[in-house]
């Protein structure tokens, strides 16, 4: 475990540290001063303000387990959602010294080592064995990857997964059993880098400002790759039965 970090277990059995609360408090104060009419949804404090207003959607430490266990892949994720669309995203990966950001219609960018680059994903087929699909823990329980040649990776933080996608390290990311603050900032960045997002049902994804858990798996990838993965990756029968009954 990371030294001098107080760790507790929340009701949902995930970890929380003092740093999660401190970062969220700081961001709420600073963003509230910047845009006082916007609402604020944080992982630790929930929703504050008018739910119909544009909303800051914050994960103060995405990858808390990584942070607590001294694994450097954790992020500070700041998204802005308006009209069910992520319109701004910023993700900082402090221990790597990396920052990614995007605003709707203005492109996506990465700064590391004092150098800033614009992000544009490649969209090419066919998929190959060494192509990576990044996903979180529960994905393999609900999806069948047997017709896809790619390798799977899990880095333990959905925001970081979206960073990997936006800078071209993966051909797609799949998220399941996540919440809006896990993905809002990263999806804005990925979209501005040239990706699209859909559920495996085929429906478009919408950014709903709520603390509710997202039970449908979603896919974010460049357009051609997205269509190919949606065609080749299928929902497992047990998930179809379970989801249909809930």
PDB file of C-alpha atoms in Angstrom:
ATOM      1  CA  UNK A   1       0.000   0.000   0.000  1.00  0.00           C
ATOM      2  CA  UNK A   2       1.031   3.616  -0.552  1.00  0.00           C
ATOM      3  CA  UNK A   3       2.684   5.039   2.561  1.00  0.00           C
ATOM      4  CA  UNK A   4       0.817   7.596   4.703  1.00  0.00           C
ATOM      5  CA  UNK A   5      -2.490   7.070   2.869  1.00  0.00           C
ATOM      6  CA  UNK A   6      -5.647   6.389   4.848  1.00  0.00           C
ATOM      7  CA  UNK A   7      -7.825   3.860   2.984  1.00  0.00           C
ATOM      8  CA  UNK A   8     -11.440   2.957   3.694  1.00  0.00           C
ATOM      9  CA  UNK A   9     -13.895   0.583   2.017  1.00  0.00           C
ATOM     10  CA  UNK A  10     -17.143   2.151   0.768  1.00  0.00           C
ATOM     11  CA  UNK A  11     -20.572   0.514   0.797  1.00  0.00           C
ATOM     12  CA  UNK A  12     -20.042  -0.719  -2.779  1.00  0.00           C
ATOM     13  CA  UNK A  13     -16.790  -2.416  -1.632  1.00  0.00           C
ATOM     14  CA  UNK A  14     -14.541  -0.038  -3.590  1.00  0.00           C
ATOM     15  CA  UNK A  15     -11.701   1.853  -1.946  1.00  0.00           C
ATOM     16  CA  UNK A  16     -11.667   5.523  -1.013  1.00  0.00           C
ATOM     17  CA  UNK A  17      -8.778   7.565   0.356  1.00  0.00           C
ATOM     18  CA  UNK A  18      -8.443  10.983   1.976  1.00  0.00           C
ATOM     19  CA  UNK A  19      -7.023  12.210  -1.327  1.00  0.00           C
ATOM     20  CA  UNK A  20     -10.285  11.414  -3.171  1.00  0.00           C
ATOM     21  CA  UNK A  21     -12.271  13.709  -0.888  1.00  0.00           C
ATOM     22  CA  UNK A  22      -9.629  16.448  -0.799  1.00  0.00           C
ATOM     23  CA  UNK A  23      -9.263  16.597  -4.605  1.00  0.00           C
ATOM     24  CA  UNK A  24     -13.033  16.624  -5.135  1.00  0.00           C
ATOM     25  CA  UNK A  25     -13.490  19.410  -2.570  1.00  0.00           C
ATOM     26  CA  UNK A  26     -10.807  21.519  -4.246  1.00  0.00           C
ATOM     27  CA  UNK A  27     -12.255  20.989  -7.729  1.00  0.00           C
ATOM     28  CA  UNK A  28     -15.772  21.802  -6.569  1.00  0.00           C
ATOM     29  CA  UNK A  29     -14.573  25.082  -5.058  1.00  0.00           C
ATOM     30  CA  UNK A  30     -12.491  26.130  -8.080  1.00  0.00           C
ATOM     31  CA  UNK A  31     -15.010  25.088 -10.746  1.00  0.00           C
ATOM     32  CA  UNK A  32     -17.882  26.548  -8.752  1.00  0.00           C
ATOM     33  CA  UNK A  33     -16.115  29.898  -8.744  1.00  0.00           C
ATOM     34  CA  UNK A  34     -15.405  29.605 -12.472  1.00  0.00           C
ATOM     35  CA  UNK A  35     -19.000  28.708 -13.455  1.00  0.00           C
ATOM     36  CA  UNK A  36     -21.357  29.223 -10.487  1.00  0.00           C
ATOM     37  CA  UNK A  37     -24.526  28.345 -12.435  1.00  0.00           C
ATOM     38  CA  UNK A  38     -23.242  24.907 -13.429  1.00  0.00           C
ATOM     39  CA  UNK A  39     -24.102  21.848 -11.349  1.00  0.00           C
ATOM     40  CA  UNK A  40     -21.472  19.462 -10.004  1.00  0.00           C
ATOM     41  CA  UNK A  41     -21.433  15.668  -9.856  1.00  0.00           C
ATOM     42  CA  UNK A  42     -18.542  14.082  -7.981  1.00  0.00           C
ATOM     43  CA  UNK A  43     -17.892  10.454  -7.186  1.00  0.00           C
ATOM     44  CA  UNK A  44     -17.652  11.102  -3.469  1.00  0.00           C
ATOM     45  CA  UNK A  45     -20.184  13.897  -2.924  1.00  0.00           C
ATOM     46  CA  UNK A  46     -22.900  13.197  -5.479  1.00  0.00           C
ATOM     47  CA  UNK A  47     -24.894  15.810  -7.400  1.00  0.00           C
ATOM     48  CA  UNK A  48     -25.130  19.454  -6.305  1.00  0.00           C
ATOM     49  CA  UNK A  49     -27.078  22.140  -8.143  1.00  0.00           C
ATOM     50  CA  UNK A  50     -29.675  22.199 -10.905  1.00  0.00           C
ATOM     51  CA  UNK A  51     -29.718  18.786 -12.645  1.00  0.00           C
ATOM     52  CA  UNK A  52     -30.886  20.431 -15.893  1.00  0.00           C
ATOM     53  CA  UNK A  53     -27.891  22.814 -15.999  1.00  0.00           C
ATOM     54  CA  UNK A  54     -24.535  21.984 -17.578  1.00  0.00           C
ATOM     55  CA  UNK A  55     -22.705  19.785 -15.088  1.00  0.00           C
ATOM     56  CA  UNK A  56     -19.110  19.302 -14.104  1.00  0.00           C
ATOM     57  CA  UNK A  57     -18.665  15.538 -13.803  1.00  0.00           C
ATOM     58  CA  UNK A  58     -15.659  14.673 -11.679  1.00  0.00           C
ATOM     59  CA  UNK A  59     -13.742  11.588 -10.665  1.00  0.00           C
ATOM     60  CA  UNK A  60     -11.155  12.980  -8.236  1.00  0.00           C
ATOM     61  CA  UNK A  61      -9.042   9.839  -8.443  1.00  0.00           C
ATOM     62  CA  UNK A  62      -9.999   7.334 -11.109  1.00  0.00           C
ATOM     63  CA  UNK A  63      -8.098   4.184 -10.286  1.00  0.00           C
ATOM     64  CA  UNK A  64      -8.197   4.568  -6.501  1.00  0.00           C
ATOM     65  CA  UNK A  65      -7.069   0.965  -6.015  1.00  0.00           C
ATOM     66  CA  UNK A  66      -4.004   1.680  -8.178  1.00  0.00           C
ATOM     67  CA  UNK A  67      -3.341   4.852  -6.182  1.00  0.00           C
ATOM     68  CA  UNK A  68      -3.725   3.092  -2.829  1.00  0.00           C
ATOM     69  CA  UNK A  69      -1.451   0.232  -3.887  1.00  0.00           C
ATOM     70  CA  UNK A  70       1.241   2.561  -5.260  1.00  0.00           C
ATOM     71  CA  UNK A  71       0.603   1.725  -8.923  1.00  0.00           C
ATOM     72  CA  UNK A  72       1.142   4.925 -10.941  1.00  0.00           C
ATOM     73  CA  UNK A  73      -1.800   4.513 -13.358  1.00  0.00           C
ATOM     74  CA  UNK A  74      -4.426   6.715 -11.728  1.00  0.00           C
ATOM     75  CA  UNK A  75      -6.040   9.896 -13.018  1.00  0.00           C
ATOM     76  CA  UNK A  76      -7.832  13.082 -12.091  1.00  0.00           C
ATOM     77  CA  UNK A  77     -10.786  13.308 -14.471  1.00  0.00           C
ATOM     78  CA  UNK A  78     -12.785  16.498 -15.094  1.00  0.00           C
ATOM     79  CA  UNK A  79     -15.640  16.454 -17.597  1.00  0.00           C
ATOM     80  CA  UNK A  80     -18.359  18.928 -18.515  1.00  0.00           C
ATOM     81  CA  UNK A  81     -21.705  17.600 -19.757  1.00  0.00           C
ATOM     82  CA  UNK A  82     -24.397  19.670 -21.486  1.00  0.00           C
ATOM     83  CA  UNK A  83     -27.496  18.363 -23.285  1.00  0.00           C
ATOM     84  CA  UNK A  84     -26.459  14.738 -22.648  1.00  0.00           C
ATOM     85  CA  UNK A  85     -23.143  15.304 -24.425  1.00  0.00           C
ATOM     86  CA  UNK A  86     -19.611  15.571 -22.966  1.00  0.00           C
ATOM     87  CA  UNK A  87     -18.423  18.978 -24.218  1.00  0.00           C
ATOM     88  CA  UNK A  88     -15.147  19.289 -22.317  1.00  0.00           C
ATOM     89  CA  UNK A  89     -12.732  16.817 -20.832  1.00  0.00           C
ATOM     90  CA  UNK A  90      -9.415  17.001 -19.019  1.00  0.00           C
ATOM     91  CA  UNK A  91      -7.525  14.038 -17.604  1.00  0.00           C
ATOM     92  CA  UNK A  92      -4.297  14.372 -15.658  1.00  0.00           C
ATOM     93  CA  UNK A  93      -2.065  11.363 -14.997  1.00  0.00           C
ATOM     94  CA  UNK A  94       0.140  12.925 -12.315  1.00  0.00           C
ATOM     95  CA  UNK A  95       2.738  10.207 -11.798  1.00  0.00           C
ATOM     96  CA  UNK A  96       3.434  10.033 -15.531  1.00  0.00           C
ATOM     97  CA  UNK A  97       3.332  13.816 -15.997  1.00  0.00           C
ATOM     98  CA  UNK A  98       0.683  13.528 -18.722  1.00  0.00           C
ATOM     99  CA  UNK A  99      -2.367  15.722 -19.374  1.00  0.00           C
ATOM    100  CA  UNK A 100      -4.987  15.191 -22.083  1.00  0.00           C
ATOM    101  CA  UNK A 101      -7.805  17.627 -22.830  1.00  0.00           C
ATOM    102  CA  UNK A 102     -10.471  18.398 -25.406  1.00  0.00           C
ATOM    103  CA  UNK A 103     -13.404  20.708 -26.057  1.00  0.00           C
ATOM    104  CA  UNK A 104     -16.276  19.935 -28.392  1.00  0.00           C
ATOM    105  CA  UNK A 105     -15.411  20.957 -31.944  1.00  0.00           C
ATOM    106  CA  UNK A 106     -11.885  22.082 -31.015  1.00  0.00           C
ATOM    107  CA  UNK A 107      -9.881  18.860 -31.110  1.00  0.00           C
ATOM    108  CA  UNK A 108      -8.040  16.790 -28.527  1.00  0.00           C
ATOM    109  CA  UNK A 109      -4.533  17.368 -27.215  1.00  0.00           C
ATOM    110  CA  UNK A 110      -1.863  15.750 -25.069  1.00  0.00           C
ATOM    111  CA  UNK A 111       0.911  17.454 -23.119  1.00  0.00           C
ATOM    112  CA  UNK A 112       3.847  15.496 -21.707  1.00  0.00           C
ATOM    113  CA  UNK A 113       7.425  16.518 -21.100  1.00  0.00           C
ATOM    114  CA  UNK A 114       6.680  20.095 -22.146  1.00  0.00           C
ATOM    115  CA  UNK A 115       5.529  18.991 -25.610  1.00  0.00           C
ATOM    116  CA  UNK A 116       1.923  19.374 -26.813  1.00  0.00           C
ATOM    117  CA  UNK A 117       0.536  17.247 -29.645  1.00  0.00           C
ATOM    118  CA  UNK A 118      -2.870  17.066 -31.306  1.00  0.00           C
ATOM    119  CA  UNK A 119      -4.506  13.638 -31.048  1.00  0.00           C
ATOM    120  CA  UNK A 120      -5.968  11.919 -34.103  1.00  0.00           C
ATOM    121  CA  UNK A 121      -6.682   8.190 -34.012  1.00  0.00           C
ATOM    122  CA  UNK A 122      -6.000   5.829 -36.918  1.00  0.00           C
ATOM    123  CA  UNK A 123      -8.997   3.936 -38.304  1.00  0.00           C
ATOM    124  CA  UNK A 124      -7.861   0.881 -40.208  1.00  0.00           C
ATOM    125  CA  UNK A 125      -8.874  -2.693 -40.859  1.00  0.00           C
ATOM    126  CA  UNK A 126      -8.282  -5.603 -40.655  1.00  0.00           C
ATOM    127  CA  UNK A 127      -7.699  -5.960 -36.953  1.00  0.00           C
ATOM    128  CA  UNK A 128      -4.606  -7.893 -35.911  1.00  0.00           C
ATOM    129  CA  UNK A 129      -3.469 -10.030 -32.978  1.00  0.00           C
ATOM    130  CA  UNK A 130      -1.276  -7.297 -31.507  1.00  0.00           C
ATOM    131  CA  UNK A 131      -4.044  -4.688 -31.558  1.00  0.00           C
ATOM    132  CA  UNK A 132      -5.267  -3.919 -28.055  1.00  0.00           C
ATOM    133  CA  UNK A 133      -8.803  -3.607 -26.731  1.00  0.00           C
ATOM    134  CA  UNK A 134      -8.789  -2.081 -23.256  1.00  0.00           C
ATOM    135  CA  UNK A 135     -11.580  -3.002 -20.874  1.00  0.00           C
ATOM    136  CA  UNK A 136     -12.462  -3.192 -17.204  1.00  0.00           C
ATOM    137  CA  UNK A 137     -12.876  -6.274 -15.046  1.00  0.00           C
ATOM    138  CA  UNK A 138     -16.478  -7.286 -15.720  1.00  0.00           C
ATOM    139  CA  UNK A 139     -16.357  -7.063 -19.511  1.00  0.00           C
ATOM    140  CA  UNK A 140     -15.228 -10.637 -20.180  1.00  0.00           C
ATOM    141  CA  UNK A 141     -18.113 -11.900 -18.051  1.00  0.00           C
ATOM    142  CA  UNK A 142     -20.698 -10.423 -20.424  1.00  0.00           C
ATOM    143  CA  UNK A 143     -19.040 -10.341 -23.870  1.00  0.00           C
ATOM    144  CA  UNK A 144     -17.750 -13.075 -26.175  1.00  0.00           C
ATOM    145  CA  UNK A 145     -14.436 -12.138 -27.846  1.00  0.00           C
ATOM    146  CA  UNK A 146     -13.867 -15.468 -29.636  1.00  0.00           C
ATOM    147  CA  UNK A 147     -14.203 -13.947 -33.144  1.00  0.00           C
ATOM    148  CA  UNK A 148     -11.809 -11.044 -32.472  1.00  0.00           C
ATOM    149  CA  UNK A 149      -8.029 -11.465 -32.905  1.00  0.00           C
ATOM    150  CA  UNK A 150      -7.068  -8.584 -30.594  1.00  0.00           C
ATOM    151  CA  UNK A 151      -5.461  -8.819 -27.169  1.00  0.00           C
ATOM    152  CA  UNK A 152      -7.281  -7.533 -24.075  1.00  0.00           C
ATOM    153  CA  UNK A 153      -5.759  -5.234 -21.453  1.00  0.00           C
ATOM    154  CA  UNK A 154      -6.995  -3.762 -18.173  1.00  0.00           C
ATOM    155  CA  UNK A 155      -4.990  -0.926 -16.581  1.00  0.00           C
ATOM    156  CA  UNK A 156      -7.367  -0.436 -13.654  1.00  0.00           C
ATOM    157  CA  UNK A 157      -8.710   3.039 -14.485  1.00  0.00           C
ATOM    158  CA  UNK A 158     -11.327   3.762 -17.164  1.00  0.00           C
ATOM    159  CA  UNK A 159     -10.146   7.336 -17.595  1.00  0.00           C
ATOM    160  CA  UNK A 160      -6.661   6.038 -18.353  1.00  0.00           C
ATOM    161  CA  UNK A 161      -8.108   3.488 -20.775  1.00  0.00           C
ATOM    162  CA  UNK A 162      -9.613   6.365 -22.744  1.00  0.00           C
ATOM    163  CA  UNK A 163      -6.271   8.189 -22.692  1.00  0.00           C
ATOM    164  CA  UNK A 164      -4.634   5.096 -24.212  1.00  0.00           C
ATOM    165  CA  UNK A 165      -7.307   4.999 -26.920  1.00  0.00           C
ATOM    166  CA  UNK A 166      -7.095   8.714 -27.750  1.00  0.00           C
ATOM    167  CA  UNK A 167      -3.333   8.609 -28.185  1.00  0.00           C
ATOM    168  CA  UNK A 168      -3.465   5.528 -30.390  1.00  0.00           C
ATOM    169  CA  UNK A 169      -2.336   2.783 -28.027  1.00  0.00           C
ATOM    170  CA  UNK A 170      -5.548   0.773 -28.404  1.00  0.00           C
ATOM    171  CA  UNK A 171      -8.086   0.209 -31.168  1.00  0.00           C
ATOM    172  CA  UNK A 172     -11.033   0.415 -28.776  1.00  0.00           C
ATOM    173  CA  UNK A 173     -12.153   0.535 -25.165  1.00  0.00           C
ATOM    174  CA  UNK A 174     -15.088  -1.246 -23.596  1.00  0.00           C
ATOM    175  CA  UNK A 175     -16.652  -0.085 -20.331  1.00  0.00           C
ATOM    176  CA  UNK A 176     -19.196  -1.969 -18.252  1.00  0.00           C
ATOM    177  CA  UNK A 177     -20.715  -1.451 -14.816  1.00  0.00           C
ATOM    178  CA  UNK A 178     -19.235   2.026 -14.682  1.00  0.00           C
ATOM    179  CA  UNK A 179     -20.594   5.462 -13.838  1.00  0.00           C
ATOM    180  CA  UNK A 180     -20.711   8.691 -15.807  1.00  0.00           C
ATOM    181  CA  UNK A 181     -17.820  10.274 -13.920  1.00  0.00           C
ATOM    182  CA  UNK A 182     -15.580   7.354 -14.966  1.00  0.00           C
ATOM    183  CA  UNK A 183     -15.979   8.168 -18.664  1.00  0.00           C
ATOM    184  CA  UNK A 184     -17.340  11.698 -19.291  1.00  0.00           C
ATOM    185  CA  UNK A 185     -14.001  13.478 -19.655  1.00  0.00           C
ATOM    186  CA  UNK A 186     -12.312  10.625 -21.477  1.00  0.00           C
ATOM    187  CA  UNK A 187     -15.107  10.166 -23.998  1.00  0.00           C
ATOM    188  CA  UNK A 188     -14.981  13.859 -24.893  1.00  0.00           C
ATOM    189  CA  UNK A 189     -11.253  13.478 -25.537  1.00  0.00           C
ATOM    190  CA  UNK A 190     -11.688  10.263 -27.522  1.00  0.00           C
ATOM    191  CA  UNK A 191     -14.520  11.721 -29.606  1.00  0.00           C
ATOM    192  CA  UNK A 192     -12.464  14.780 -30.489  1.00  0.00           C
ATOM    193  CA  UNK A 193      -9.592  12.462 -31.461  1.00  0.00           C
ATOM    194  CA  UNK A 194     -11.909  10.754 -33.963  1.00  0.00           C
ATOM    195  CA  UNK A 195     -13.760   8.015 -32.041  1.00  0.00           C
ATOM    196  CA  UNK A 196     -17.443   7.232 -31.649  1.00  0.00           C
ATOM    197  CA  UNK A 197     -19.367   5.536 -28.832  1.00  0.00           C
ATOM    198  CA  UNK A 198     -22.257   3.091 -28.951  1.00  0.00           C
ATOM    199  CA  UNK A 199     -23.800   0.430 -26.767  1.00  0.00           C
ATOM    200  CA  UNK A 200     -23.486  -3.170 -27.934  1.00  0.00           C
ATOM    201  CA  UNK A 201     -27.238  -3.042 -28.501  1.00  0.00           C
ATOM    202  CA  UNK A 202     -26.407  -0.620 -31.333  1.00  0.00           C
ATOM    203  CA  UNK A 203     -27.955   2.391 -29.605  1.00  0.00           C
ATOM    204  CA  UNK A 204     -26.059   5.661 -29.304  1.00  0.00           C
ATOM    205  CA  UNK A 205     -24.579   6.470 -25.912  1.00  0.00           C
ATOM    206  CA  UNK A 206     -25.820   9.544 -24.058  1.00  0.00           C
ATOM    207  CA  UNK A 207     -24.198  11.278 -21.091  1.00  0.00           C
ATOM    208  CA  UNK A 208     -26.810  11.122 -18.333  1.00  0.00           C
ATOM    209  CA  UNK A 209     -25.747  13.138 -15.279  1.00  0.00           C
ATOM    210  CA  UNK A 210     -26.482  10.694 -12.492  1.00  0.00           C
ATOM    211  CA  UNK A 211     -24.654   8.532  -9.946  1.00  0.00           C
ATOM    212  CA  UNK A 212     -26.407   5.459 -11.335  1.00  0.00           C
ATOM    213  CA  UNK A 213     -24.341   2.520 -12.518  1.00  0.00           C
ATOM    214  CA  UNK A 214     -24.276   1.961 -16.287  1.00  0.00           C
ATOM    215  CA  UNK A 215     -25.238  -1.688 -16.786  1.00  0.00           C
ATOM    216  CA  UNK A 216     -24.986  -1.891 -20.578  1.00  0.00           C
ATOM    217  CA  UNK A 217     -21.469  -2.382 -21.961  1.00  0.00           C
ATOM    218  CA  UNK A 218     -20.390   0.416 -24.272  1.00  0.00           C
ATOM    219  CA  UNK A 219     -17.742   0.554 -26.957  1.00  0.00           C
ATOM    220  CA  UNK A 220     -15.637   3.551 -27.999  1.00  0.00           C
ATOM    221  CA  UNK A 221     -13.477   3.232 -31.117  1.00  0.00           C
ATOM    222  CA  UNK A 222     -12.759   4.858 -34.485  1.00  0.00           C
ATOM    223  CA  UNK A 223     -15.778   4.515 -36.826  1.00  0.00           C
ATOM    224  CA  UNK A 224     -14.695   1.579 -39.043  1.00  0.00           C
ATOM    225  CA  UNK A 225     -13.216  -0.327 -36.119  1.00  0.00           C
ATOM    226  CA  UNK A 226     -16.321   0.346 -34.033  1.00  0.00           C
ATOM    227  CA  UNK A 227     -18.574  -1.213 -36.683  1.00  0.00           C
ATOM    228  CA  UNK A 228     -16.270  -4.227 -36.997  1.00  0.00           C
ATOM    229  CA  UNK A 229     -16.105  -4.811 -33.246  1.00  0.00           C
ATOM    230  CA  UNK A 230     -19.865  -4.409 -32.835  1.00  0.00           C
ATOM    231  CA  UNK A 231     -20.312  -7.081 -35.520  1.00  0.00           C
ATOM    232  CA  UNK A 232     -17.739  -9.508 -34.108  1.00  0.00           C
ATOM    233  CA  UNK A 233     -18.153  -9.167 -30.322  1.00  0.00           C
ATOM    234  CA  UNK A 234     -21.406 -10.582 -29.029  1.00  0.00           C
ATOM    235  CA  UNK A 235     -23.254 -10.438 -25.734  1.00  0.00           C
ATOM    236  CA  UNK A 236     -23.176 -13.666 -23.770  1.00  0.00           C
ATOM    237  CA  UNK A 237     -26.555 -15.342 -23.398  1.00  0.00           C
ATOM    238  CA  UNK A 238     -26.579 -15.150 -19.594  1.00  0.00           C
ATOM    239  CA  UNK A 239     -26.098 -11.372 -19.758  1.00  0.00           C
ATOM    240  CA  UNK A 240     -28.937 -10.999 -22.271  1.00  0.00           C
ATOM    241  CA  UNK A 241     -31.231 -12.947 -19.957  1.00  0.00           C
ATOM    242  CA  UNK A 242     -30.085 -11.007 -16.856  1.00  0.00           C
ATOM    243  CA  UNK A 243     -30.271  -7.570 -18.483  1.00  0.00           C
ATOM    244  CA  UNK A 244     -33.652  -8.281 -19.979  1.00  0.00           C
ATOM    245  CA  UNK A 245     -35.025  -9.098 -16.542  1.00  0.00           C
ATOM    246  CA  UNK A 246     -33.753  -5.871 -14.888  1.00  0.00           C
TER     247      UNK A 246
END
